[in-house]
Amino acid sequence: MATKEEQDIDPFTAMETLRAALAGAGIVLPSLAVDAASPALKLVELGRVRADVAVRLAEAIQRGGIQ
């Protein structure tokens, strides 16, 4: 269950924070967006990516985002 602090996070802020972090690692998720169909859930839609982007994303996470 999400904490009160987690529930208070604005999904648009979360999306832009993620977009900036990914850009810093040289990764773009073209479909990254806030899910407008379920505003109460505050979901961020990551979308679909090519396999090479998925591998680069996994590598960035594994190394802690440091290039």
Short mmCIF file of N, CA, C and O in Angstrom, two decimals:
data_model
loop_
_atom_site.label_atom_id
_atom_site.label_comp_id
_atom_site.label_asym_id
_atom_site.label_seq_id
_atom_site.Cartn_x
_atom_site.Cartn_y
_atom_site.Cartn_z
N MET A 1 0.84 -1.18 0.00
CA MET A 1 0.00 0.00 0.00
C MET A 1 0.89 1.25 0.00
O MET A 1 1.90 1.31 0.68
N ALA A 2 0.50 2.23 -0.78
CA ALA A 2 1.27 3.46 -0.89
C ALA A 2 1.15 4.30 0.37
O ALA A 2 0.09 4.38 0.99
N THR A 3 2.26 4.93 0.73
CA THR A 3 2.24 5.83 1.88
C THR A 3 1.54 7.13 1.48
O THR A 3 1.33 7.41 0.31
N LYS A 4 1.23 7.96 2.47
CA LYS A 4 0.59 9.26 2.21
C LYS A 4 1.47 10.11 1.31
O LYS A 4 1.00 10.77 0.39
N GLU A 5 2.80 10.08 1.54
CA GLU A 5 3.73 10.87 0.72
C GLU A 5 3.70 10.38 -0.72
O GLU A 5 3.74 11.18 -1.66
N GLU A 6 3.65 9.07 -0.93
CA GLU A 6 3.60 8.52 -2.29
C GLU A 6 2.30 8.89 -2.97
O GLU A 6 2.28 9.16 -4.18
N GLN A 7 1.20 8.92 -2.24
CA GLN A 7 -0.09 9.27 -2.81
C GLN A 7 -0.15 10.73 -3.21
O GLN A 7 -0.92 11.10 -4.10
N ASP A 8 0.64 11.59 -2.58
CA ASP A 8 0.61 13.03 -2.85
C ASP A 8 1.47 13.44 -4.04
O ASP A 8 1.48 14.61 -4.40
N ILE A 9 2.20 12.53 -4.63
CA ILE A 9 3.08 12.88 -5.76
C ILE A 9 2.23 13.16 -7.00
O ILE A 9 1.40 12.35 -7.39
N ASP A 10 2.46 14.32 -7.59
CA ASP A 10 1.76 14.70 -8.81
C ASP A 10 2.27 13.85 -9.97
O ASP A 10 3.49 13.79 -10.20
N PRO A 11 1.40 13.20 -10.72
CA PRO A 11 1.87 12.33 -11.80
C PRO A 11 2.59 13.10 -12.91
O PRO A 11 3.50 12.56 -13.55
N PHE A 12 2.22 14.35 -13.15
CA PHE A 12 2.91 15.14 -14.18
C PHE A 12 4.33 15.46 -13.74
O PHE A 12 5.27 15.40 -14.54
N THR A 13 4.49 15.77 -12.46
CA THR A 13 5.83 16.01 -11.92
C THR A 13 6.66 14.74 -11.98
O THR A 13 7.83 14.76 -12.37
N ALA A 14 6.04 13.63 -11.62
CA ALA A 14 6.74 12.34 -11.67
C ALA A 14 7.18 12.01 -13.09
O ALA A 14 8.31 11.57 -13.33
N MET A 15 6.30 12.25 -14.06
CA MET A 15 6.61 11.98 -15.46
C MET A 15 7.78 12.84 -15.93
O MET A 15 8.72 12.34 -16.56
N GLU A 16 7.76 14.12 -15.62
CA GLU A 16 8.83 15.01 -16.06
C GLU A 16 10.15 14.69 -15.35
O GLU A 16 11.22 14.80 -15.94
N THR A 17 10.07 14.29 -14.08
CA THR A 17 11.27 13.89 -13.35
C THR A 17 11.88 12.66 -14.00
O THR A 17 13.10 12.58 -14.20
N LEU A 18 11.03 11.70 -14.34
CA LEU A 18 11.51 10.49 -15.01
C LEU A 18 12.06 10.81 -16.39
O LEU A 18 13.13 10.31 -16.78
N ARG A 19 11.38 11.67 -17.14
CA ARG A 19 11.84 12.04 -18.48
C ARG A 19 13.24 12.68 -18.41
O ARG A 19 14.13 12.34 -19.19
N ALA A 20 13.45 13.55 -17.44
CA ALA A 20 14.75 14.21 -17.29
C ALA A 20 15.83 13.21 -16.88
O ALA A 20 16.96 13.26 -17.41
N ALA A 21 15.50 12.30 -15.98
CA ALA A 21 16.48 11.29 -15.55
C ALA A 21 16.85 10.37 -16.71
O ALA A 21 18.04 10.04 -16.91
N LEU A 22 15.86 9.97 -17.48
CA LEU A 22 16.14 9.12 -18.64
C LEU A 22 16.98 9.87 -19.67
O LEU A 22 17.91 9.30 -20.26
N ALA A 23 16.66 11.12 -19.90
CA ALA A 23 17.43 11.92 -20.86
C ALA A 23 18.89 12.02 -20.42
O ALA A 23 19.80 11.97 -21.26
N GLY A 24 19.11 12.14 -19.12
CA GLY A 24 20.48 12.18 -18.61
C GLY A 24 21.25 10.91 -18.88
O GLY A 24 22.48 10.92 -18.95
N ALA A 25 20.52 9.81 -19.04
CA ALA A 25 21.15 8.52 -19.36
C ALA A 25 21.10 8.25 -20.86
O ALA A 25 21.46 7.16 -21.30
N GLY A 26 20.64 9.24 -21.64
CA GLY A 26 20.59 9.08 -23.09
C GLY A 26 19.44 8.21 -23.57
O GLY A 26 19.50 7.62 -24.64
N ILE A 27 18.38 8.14 -22.78
CA ILE A 27 17.24 7.27 -23.10
C ILE A 27 15.99 8.12 -23.27
O ILE A 27 15.70 8.99 -22.46
N VAL A 28 15.23 7.84 -24.33
CA VAL A 28 13.97 8.54 -24.58
C VAL A 28 12.87 7.50 -24.66
O VAL A 28 12.98 6.52 -25.39
N LEU A 29 11.82 7.71 -23.89
CA LEU A 29 10.61 6.89 -24.00
C LEU A 29 9.56 7.76 -24.69
O LEU A 29 8.94 8.61 -24.05
N PRO A 30 9.37 7.58 -26.00
CA PRO A 30 8.50 8.48 -26.74
C PRO A 30 7.05 8.48 -26.27
O PRO A 30 6.35 9.48 -26.45
N SER A 31 6.60 7.40 -25.69
CA SER A 31 5.20 7.31 -25.26
C SER A 31 4.99 7.69 -23.80
O SER A 31 3.89 7.53 -23.27
N LEU A 32 6.03 8.18 -23.13
CA LEU A 32 5.92 8.54 -21.71
C LEU A 32 4.85 9.61 -21.54
O LEU A 32 4.90 10.66 -22.18
N ALA A 33 3.86 9.32 -20.68
CA ALA A 33 2.75 10.25 -20.49
C ALA A 33 2.01 9.91 -19.20
O ALA A 33 2.19 8.84 -18.63
N VAL A 34 1.19 10.84 -18.76
CA VAL A 34 0.30 10.57 -17.64
C VAL A 34 -0.94 9.89 -18.20
O VAL A 34 -1.47 10.28 -19.24
N ASP A 35 -1.40 8.85 -17.53
CA ASP A 35 -2.58 8.10 -17.96
C ASP A 35 -3.83 8.91 -17.62
O ASP A 35 -4.26 8.97 -16.46
N ALA A 36 -4.41 9.53 -18.63
CA ALA A 36 -5.58 10.39 -18.43
C ALA A 36 -6.85 9.58 -18.14
O ALA A 36 -7.82 10.12 -17.62
N ALA A 37 -6.84 8.29 -18.42
CA ALA A 37 -8.03 7.47 -18.22
C ALA A 37 -8.27 7.12 -16.76
O ALA A 37 -9.37 6.69 -16.41
N SER A 38 -7.25 7.30 -15.93
CA SER A 38 -7.41 6.93 -14.52
C SER A 38 -6.75 7.97 -13.61
O SER A 38 -5.79 7.66 -12.92
N PRO A 39 -7.25 9.21 -13.61
CA PRO A 39 -6.60 10.27 -12.85
C PRO A 39 -6.50 10.00 -11.35
O PRO A 39 -5.54 10.41 -10.71
N ALA A 40 -7.45 9.30 -10.79
CA ALA A 40 -7.42 9.04 -9.35
C ALA A 40 -6.27 8.12 -8.97
O ALA A 40 -5.76 8.19 -7.85
N LEU A 41 -5.84 7.28 -9.90
CA LEU A 41 -4.74 6.35 -9.63
C LEU A 41 -3.37 7.00 -9.82
O LEU A 41 -2.36 6.44 -9.39
N LYS A 42 -3.34 8.15 -10.49
CA LYS A 42 -2.08 8.87 -10.73
C LYS A 42 -1.03 7.99 -11.40
O LYS A 42 0.12 7.92 -10.98
N LEU A 43 -1.44 7.34 -12.49
CA LEU A 43 -0.55 6.44 -13.21
C LEU A 43 0.28 7.18 -14.26
O LEU A 43 -0.21 8.09 -14.91
N VAL A 44 1.52 6.76 -14.39
CA VAL A 44 2.39 7.26 -15.46
C VAL A 44 2.55 6.12 -16.45
O VAL A 44 2.98 5.02 -16.10
N GLU A 45 2.19 6.38 -17.69
CA GLU A 45 2.27 5.40 -18.77
C GLU A 45 3.68 5.44 -19.36
O GLU A 45 4.12 6.48 -19.85
N LEU A 46 4.38 4.32 -19.29
CA LEU A 46 5.74 4.26 -19.83
C LEU A 46 5.74 3.94 -21.32
O LEU A 46 6.68 4.29 -22.02
N GLY A 47 4.72 3.30 -21.80
CA GLY A 47 4.60 3.01 -23.22
C GLY A 47 5.46 1.84 -23.65
O GLY A 47 6.04 1.12 -22.85
N ARG A 48 5.56 1.68 -24.96
CA ARG A 48 6.34 0.60 -25.54
C ARG A 48 7.64 1.16 -26.10
O ARG A 48 7.69 2.31 -26.54
N VAL A 49 8.68 0.33 -26.06
CA VAL A 49 9.98 0.74 -26.60
C VAL A 49 10.57 -0.40 -27.41
O VAL A 49 10.21 -1.56 -27.23
N ARG A 50 11.52 -0.04 -28.29
CA ARG A 50 12.26 -1.06 -29.03
C ARG A 50 13.11 -1.86 -28.07
O ARG A 50 13.45 -1.39 -26.98
N ALA A 51 13.50 -3.05 -28.48
CA ALA A 51 14.30 -3.94 -27.64
C ALA A 51 15.62 -3.28 -27.24
O ALA A 51 16.05 -3.42 -26.09
N ASP A 52 16.27 -2.55 -28.15
CA ASP A 52 17.56 -1.93 -27.82
C ASP A 52 17.40 -0.85 -26.74
O ASP A 52 18.25 -0.69 -25.88
N VAL A 53 16.27 -0.15 -26.76
CA VAL A 53 16.01 0.86 -25.73
C VAL A 53 15.75 0.18 -24.39
O VAL A 53 16.23 0.64 -23.35
N ALA A 54 15.03 -0.93 -24.41
CA ALA A 54 14.78 -1.68 -23.18
C ALA A 54 16.08 -2.17 -22.55
O ALA A 54 16.27 -2.09 -21.33
N VAL A 55 17.01 -2.63 -23.38
CA VAL A 55 18.31 -3.09 -22.87
C VAL A 55 19.10 -1.92 -22.30
O VAL A 55 19.69 -2.02 -21.22
N ARG A 56 19.10 -0.76 -22.98
CA ARG A 56 19.80 0.42 -22.46
C ARG A 56 19.19 0.89 -21.15
O ARG A 56 19.91 1.30 -20.23
N LEU A 57 17.87 0.81 -21.04
CA LEU A 57 17.19 1.19 -19.80
C LEU A 57 17.60 0.24 -18.68
O LEU A 57 17.93 0.69 -17.57
N ALA A 58 17.61 -1.04 -18.96
CA ALA A 58 18.02 -2.03 -17.95
C ALA A 58 19.46 -1.79 -17.52
O ALA A 58 19.78 -1.85 -16.32
N GLU A 59 20.34 -1.50 -18.47
CA GLU A 59 21.75 -1.24 -18.13
C GLU A 59 21.89 0.01 -17.28
O GLU A 59 22.70 0.05 -16.34
N ALA A 60 21.11 1.05 -17.59
CA ALA A 60 21.17 2.29 -16.80
C ALA A 60 20.72 2.04 -15.38
O ALA A 60 21.32 2.54 -14.42
N ILE A 61 19.68 1.23 -15.22
CA ILE A 61 19.20 0.90 -13.87
C ILE A 61 20.24 0.08 -13.11
O ILE A 61 20.53 0.34 -11.94
N GLN A 62 20.85 -0.88 -13.80
CA GLN A 62 21.83 -1.75 -13.17
C GLN A 62 23.06 -0.96 -12.69
O GLN A 62 23.62 -1.28 -11.66
N ARG A 63 23.46 0.04 -13.44
CA ARG A 63 24.65 0.81 -13.02
C ARG A 63 24.28 2.04 -12.20
O ARG A 63 25.12 2.87 -11.90
N GLY A 64 23.03 2.17 -11.87
CA GLY A 64 22.58 3.28 -11.05
C GLY A 64 22.44 4.56 -11.83
O GLY A 64 22.45 5.66 -11.27
N GLY A 65 22.29 4.47 -13.14
CA GLY A 65 22.10 5.64 -13.98
C GLY A 65 23.37 6.40 -14.29
O GLY A 65 23.35 7.43 -14.93
N ILE A 66 24.51 5.89 -13.85
CA ILE A 66 25.80 6.57 -14.08
C ILE A 66 26.41 6.04 -15.36
O ILE A 66 26.56 4.84 -15.54
N GLN A 67 26.77 6.97 -16.26
CA GLN A 67 27.43 6.55 -17.50
C GLN A 67 28.92 6.56 -17.36
O GLN A 67 29.52 7.30 -16.67
#
